[in-house]
Short mmCIF file of C-alpha atoms in Angstrom, two decimals:
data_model
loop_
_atom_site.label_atom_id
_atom_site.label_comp_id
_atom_site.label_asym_id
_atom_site.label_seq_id
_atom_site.Cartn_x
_atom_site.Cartn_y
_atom_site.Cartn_z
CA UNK A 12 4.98 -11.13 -20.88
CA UNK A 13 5.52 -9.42 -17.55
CA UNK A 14 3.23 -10.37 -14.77
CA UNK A 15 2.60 -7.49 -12.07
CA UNK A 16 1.16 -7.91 -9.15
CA UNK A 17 -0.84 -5.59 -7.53
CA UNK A 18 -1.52 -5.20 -3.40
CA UNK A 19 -3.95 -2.90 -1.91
CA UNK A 20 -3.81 -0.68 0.86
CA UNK A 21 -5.04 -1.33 4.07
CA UNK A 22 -8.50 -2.30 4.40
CA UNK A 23 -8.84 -2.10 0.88
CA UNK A 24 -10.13 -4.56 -1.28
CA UNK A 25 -8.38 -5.32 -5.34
CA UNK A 26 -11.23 -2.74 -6.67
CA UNK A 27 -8.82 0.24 -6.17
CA UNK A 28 -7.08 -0.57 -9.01
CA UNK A 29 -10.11 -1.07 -11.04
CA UNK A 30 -9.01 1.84 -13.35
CA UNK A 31 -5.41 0.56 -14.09
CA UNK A 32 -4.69 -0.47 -17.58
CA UNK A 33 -1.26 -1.72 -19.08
CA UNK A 34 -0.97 -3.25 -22.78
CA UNK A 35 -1.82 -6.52 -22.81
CA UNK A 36 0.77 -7.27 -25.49
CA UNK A 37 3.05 -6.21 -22.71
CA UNK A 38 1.54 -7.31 -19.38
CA UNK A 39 -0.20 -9.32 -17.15
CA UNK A 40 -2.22 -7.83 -13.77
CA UNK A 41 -2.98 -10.21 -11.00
CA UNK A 42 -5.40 -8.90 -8.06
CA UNK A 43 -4.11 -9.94 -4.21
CA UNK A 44 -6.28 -9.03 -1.77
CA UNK A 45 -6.19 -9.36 2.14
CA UNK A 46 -6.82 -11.98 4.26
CA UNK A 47 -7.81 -12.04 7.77
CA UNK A 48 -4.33 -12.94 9.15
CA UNK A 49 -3.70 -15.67 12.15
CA UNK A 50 -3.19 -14.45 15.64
CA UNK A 51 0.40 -13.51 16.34
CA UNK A 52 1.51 -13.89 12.75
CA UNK A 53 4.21 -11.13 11.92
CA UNK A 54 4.52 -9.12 8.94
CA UNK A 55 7.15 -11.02 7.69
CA UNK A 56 5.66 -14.36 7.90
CA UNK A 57 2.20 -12.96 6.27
CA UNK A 58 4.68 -11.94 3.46
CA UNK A 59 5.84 -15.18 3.05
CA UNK A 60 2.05 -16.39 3.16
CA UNK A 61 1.46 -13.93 0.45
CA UNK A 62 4.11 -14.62 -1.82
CA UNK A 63 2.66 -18.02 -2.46
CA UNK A 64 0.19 -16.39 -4.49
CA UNK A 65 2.74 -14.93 -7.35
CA UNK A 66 2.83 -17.76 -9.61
CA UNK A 67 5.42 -16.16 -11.93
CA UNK A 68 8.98 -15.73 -11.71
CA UNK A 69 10.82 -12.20 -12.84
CA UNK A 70 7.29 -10.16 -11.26
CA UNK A 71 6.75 -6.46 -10.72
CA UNK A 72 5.02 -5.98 -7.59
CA UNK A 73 2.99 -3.11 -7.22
CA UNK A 74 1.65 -2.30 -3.69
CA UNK A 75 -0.26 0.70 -2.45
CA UNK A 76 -0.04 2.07 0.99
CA UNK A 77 0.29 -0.80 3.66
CA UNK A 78 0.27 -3.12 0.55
CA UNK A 79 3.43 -1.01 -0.29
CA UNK A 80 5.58 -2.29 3.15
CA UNK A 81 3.95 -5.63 2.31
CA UNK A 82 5.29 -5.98 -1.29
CA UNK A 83 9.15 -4.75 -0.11
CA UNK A 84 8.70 -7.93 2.71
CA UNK A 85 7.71 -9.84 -0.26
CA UNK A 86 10.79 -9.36 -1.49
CA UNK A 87 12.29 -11.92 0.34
CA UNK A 88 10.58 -14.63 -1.03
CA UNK A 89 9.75 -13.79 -4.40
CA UNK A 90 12.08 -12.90 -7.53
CA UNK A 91 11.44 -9.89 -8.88
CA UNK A 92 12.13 -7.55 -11.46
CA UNK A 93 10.80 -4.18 -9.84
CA UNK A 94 9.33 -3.08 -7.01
CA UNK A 95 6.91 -0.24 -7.27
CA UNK A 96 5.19 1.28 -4.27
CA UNK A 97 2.18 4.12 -4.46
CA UNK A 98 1.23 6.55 -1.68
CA UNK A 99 3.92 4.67 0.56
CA UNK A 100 6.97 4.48 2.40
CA UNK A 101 10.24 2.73 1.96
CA UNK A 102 12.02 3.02 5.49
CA UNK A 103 10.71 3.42 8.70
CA UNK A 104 12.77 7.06 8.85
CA UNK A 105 10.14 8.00 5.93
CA UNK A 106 6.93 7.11 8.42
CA UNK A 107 5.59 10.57 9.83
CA UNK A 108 5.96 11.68 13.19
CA UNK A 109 2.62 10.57 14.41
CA UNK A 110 3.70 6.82 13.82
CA UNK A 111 6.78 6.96 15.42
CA UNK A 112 5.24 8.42 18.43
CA UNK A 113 2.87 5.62 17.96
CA UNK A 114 5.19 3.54 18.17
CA UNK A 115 6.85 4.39 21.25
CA UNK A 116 3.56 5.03 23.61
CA UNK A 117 1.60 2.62 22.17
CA UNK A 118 -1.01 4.81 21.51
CA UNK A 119 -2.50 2.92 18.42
CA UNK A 120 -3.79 0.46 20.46
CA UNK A 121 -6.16 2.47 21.82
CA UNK A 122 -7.41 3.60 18.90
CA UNK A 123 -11.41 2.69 18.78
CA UNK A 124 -10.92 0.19 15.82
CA UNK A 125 -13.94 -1.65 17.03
CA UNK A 126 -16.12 0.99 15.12
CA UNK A 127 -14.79 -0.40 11.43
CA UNK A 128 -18.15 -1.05 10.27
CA UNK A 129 -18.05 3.55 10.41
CA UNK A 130 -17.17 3.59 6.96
CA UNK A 131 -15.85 7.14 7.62
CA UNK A 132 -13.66 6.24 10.70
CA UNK A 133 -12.69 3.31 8.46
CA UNK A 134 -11.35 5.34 5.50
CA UNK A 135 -9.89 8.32 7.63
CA UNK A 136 -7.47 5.17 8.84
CA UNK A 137 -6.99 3.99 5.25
CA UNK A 138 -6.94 6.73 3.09
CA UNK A 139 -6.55 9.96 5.65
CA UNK A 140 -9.40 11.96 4.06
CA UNK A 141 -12.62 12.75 5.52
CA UNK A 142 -14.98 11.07 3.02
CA UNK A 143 -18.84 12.22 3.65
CA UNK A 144 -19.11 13.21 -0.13
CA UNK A 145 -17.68 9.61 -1.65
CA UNK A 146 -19.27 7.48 1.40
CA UNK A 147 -20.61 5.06 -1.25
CA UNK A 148 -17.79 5.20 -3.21
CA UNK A 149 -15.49 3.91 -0.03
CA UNK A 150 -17.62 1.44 1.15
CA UNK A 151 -16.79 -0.05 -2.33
CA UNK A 152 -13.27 0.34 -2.03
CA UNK A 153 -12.75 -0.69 1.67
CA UNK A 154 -14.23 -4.19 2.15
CA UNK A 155 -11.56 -5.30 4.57
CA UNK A 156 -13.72 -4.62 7.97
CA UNK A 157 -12.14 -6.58 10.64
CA UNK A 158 -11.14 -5.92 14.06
CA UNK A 159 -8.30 -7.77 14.31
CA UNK A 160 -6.84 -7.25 10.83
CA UNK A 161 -7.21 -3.38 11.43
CA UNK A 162 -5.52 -3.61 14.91
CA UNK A 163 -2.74 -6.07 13.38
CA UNK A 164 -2.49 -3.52 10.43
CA UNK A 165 -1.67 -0.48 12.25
CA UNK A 166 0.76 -2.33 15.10
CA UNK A 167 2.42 -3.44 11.67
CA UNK A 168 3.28 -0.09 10.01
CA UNK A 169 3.90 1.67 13.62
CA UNK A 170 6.55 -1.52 14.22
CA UNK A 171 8.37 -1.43 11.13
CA UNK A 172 11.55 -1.66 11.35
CA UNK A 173 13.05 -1.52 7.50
CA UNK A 174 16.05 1.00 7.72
CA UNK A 175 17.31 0.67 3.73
CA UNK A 176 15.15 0.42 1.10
CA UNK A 177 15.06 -2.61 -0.72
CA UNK A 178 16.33 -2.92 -4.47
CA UNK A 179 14.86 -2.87 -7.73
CA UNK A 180 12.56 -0.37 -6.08
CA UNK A 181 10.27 2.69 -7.57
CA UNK A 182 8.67 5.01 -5.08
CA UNK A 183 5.74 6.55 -6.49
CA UNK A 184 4.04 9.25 -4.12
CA UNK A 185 1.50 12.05 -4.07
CA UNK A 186 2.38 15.91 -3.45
CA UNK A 187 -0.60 16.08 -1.17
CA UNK A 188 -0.63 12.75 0.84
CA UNK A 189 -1.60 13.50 4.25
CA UNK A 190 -1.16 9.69 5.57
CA UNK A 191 2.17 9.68 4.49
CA UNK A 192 3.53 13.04 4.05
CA UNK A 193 5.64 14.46 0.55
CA UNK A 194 8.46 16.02 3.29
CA UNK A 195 8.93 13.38 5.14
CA UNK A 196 10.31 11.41 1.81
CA UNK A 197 13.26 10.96 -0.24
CA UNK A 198 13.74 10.02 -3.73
CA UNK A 199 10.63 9.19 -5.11
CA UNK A 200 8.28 9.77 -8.31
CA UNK A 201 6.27 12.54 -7.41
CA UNK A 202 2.91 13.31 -8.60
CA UNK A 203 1.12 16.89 -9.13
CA UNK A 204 -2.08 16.99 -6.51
CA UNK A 205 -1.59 13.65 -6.13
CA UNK A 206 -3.25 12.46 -2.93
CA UNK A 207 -3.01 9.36 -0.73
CA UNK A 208 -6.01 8.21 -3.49
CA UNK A 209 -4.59 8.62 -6.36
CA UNK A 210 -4.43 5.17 -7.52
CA UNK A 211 -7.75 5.32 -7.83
CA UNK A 212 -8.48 9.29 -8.45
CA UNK A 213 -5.14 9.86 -10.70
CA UNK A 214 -5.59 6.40 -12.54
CA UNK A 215 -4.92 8.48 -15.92
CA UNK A 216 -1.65 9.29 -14.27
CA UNK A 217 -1.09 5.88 -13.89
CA UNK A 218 -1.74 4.50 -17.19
CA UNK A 219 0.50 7.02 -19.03
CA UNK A 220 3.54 6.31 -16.71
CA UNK A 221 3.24 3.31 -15.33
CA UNK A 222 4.54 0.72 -18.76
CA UNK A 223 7.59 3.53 -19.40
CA UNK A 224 8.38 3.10 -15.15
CA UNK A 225 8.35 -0.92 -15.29
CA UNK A 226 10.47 -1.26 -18.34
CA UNK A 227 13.02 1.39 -17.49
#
């Protein structure tokens, strides 16, 4: 039996991967979700926080987005047989310009992450789309609305400071991703109209590829 574990996306809850089916003669899914995480804590040490959850040895760990940088820190503690990410990045040279600029003028903290009860503000962070047609659809999806996890999140990714990718790894990432851009990327999985969503919008995708890309 192999166990993967999945790892949302920022803000996101273990509902995005609702629509995510592997054979069950094959494999085992386990949920992580967020939690709120102490003041100060880095990225690293909430990775080693995390990785107390994976209860199996030999794991796949799946992560999407922000849960994609957390997974490859997750590395460090856990064994693992693959590392997939989804609508991600695997270096900090892969983060788009925005970030990096980000980074160096500190800009992101002045971001108005206060407002992350605005379900649209909240999922133009997350998931880069606008969202006034599938409002009720993201308040489903995005059920991490705190202040300080947002602002820790985004100080996170901005800071990141991974220059090779980490092994056993599988980048998976959407032609049309506008949070993390297709040109900005190297060697990766890519798929057709694929958005920064697609997890959830190209779960089909997903389910035909996804057994064939862990057991390679």
């Amino acid at each position: 039996m192999i166990h993967v574990y999945c790892m949302p996306g920022m803000a996101a809850g273990p509902a995005i991967f609702e629509y995510i089916k592997l054979p069950k003669e094959n494999f085992e899914l386990h949920l992580l979700e967020w939690s709120i995480p102490t003041k100060g804590v880095s990225l690293s040490e909430y990775a080693k926080q995390m990785s107390s959850m994976v209860k199996h040895e030999n794991v796949v760990l799946l992560g999407v987005s922000l849960g994609g940088i957390l997974v490859q820190e997750m590395t460090k503690f856990v064994d693992v047989r693959k590392v997939i990410i989804v609508s991600s990045v695997k270096t900090r040279y892969e983060l788009p310009k925005r970030m990096l600029f980000a980074r160096y003028t500190k800009v992101h903290k002045l971001l108005p992450t206060g407002l992350v009860n605005n379900i649209e503000l909240l999922a133009k962070y997350a998931f880069g789309e606008s969202v006034t047609k599938r409002l009720s659809l993201y308040e489903k999806y995005l059920s991490v609305r705190d202040k300080g996890y947002i602002d820790w999140s985004i100080n996170e990714l901005v800071n990141w400071k991974q220059e090779i990718p980490c092994k056993k790894l599988v980048h998976i990432q959407g032609e049309k991703d506008t949070v993390f851009p297709k040109e900005n990327i190297t060697d990766c999985i890519v798929v057709p109209k694929g958005t920064h969503t697609m997890i959830i919008h190209r779960a089909k995708w997903f389910n035909q590829n996804l057994a064939t890309i862990i057991l390679e």
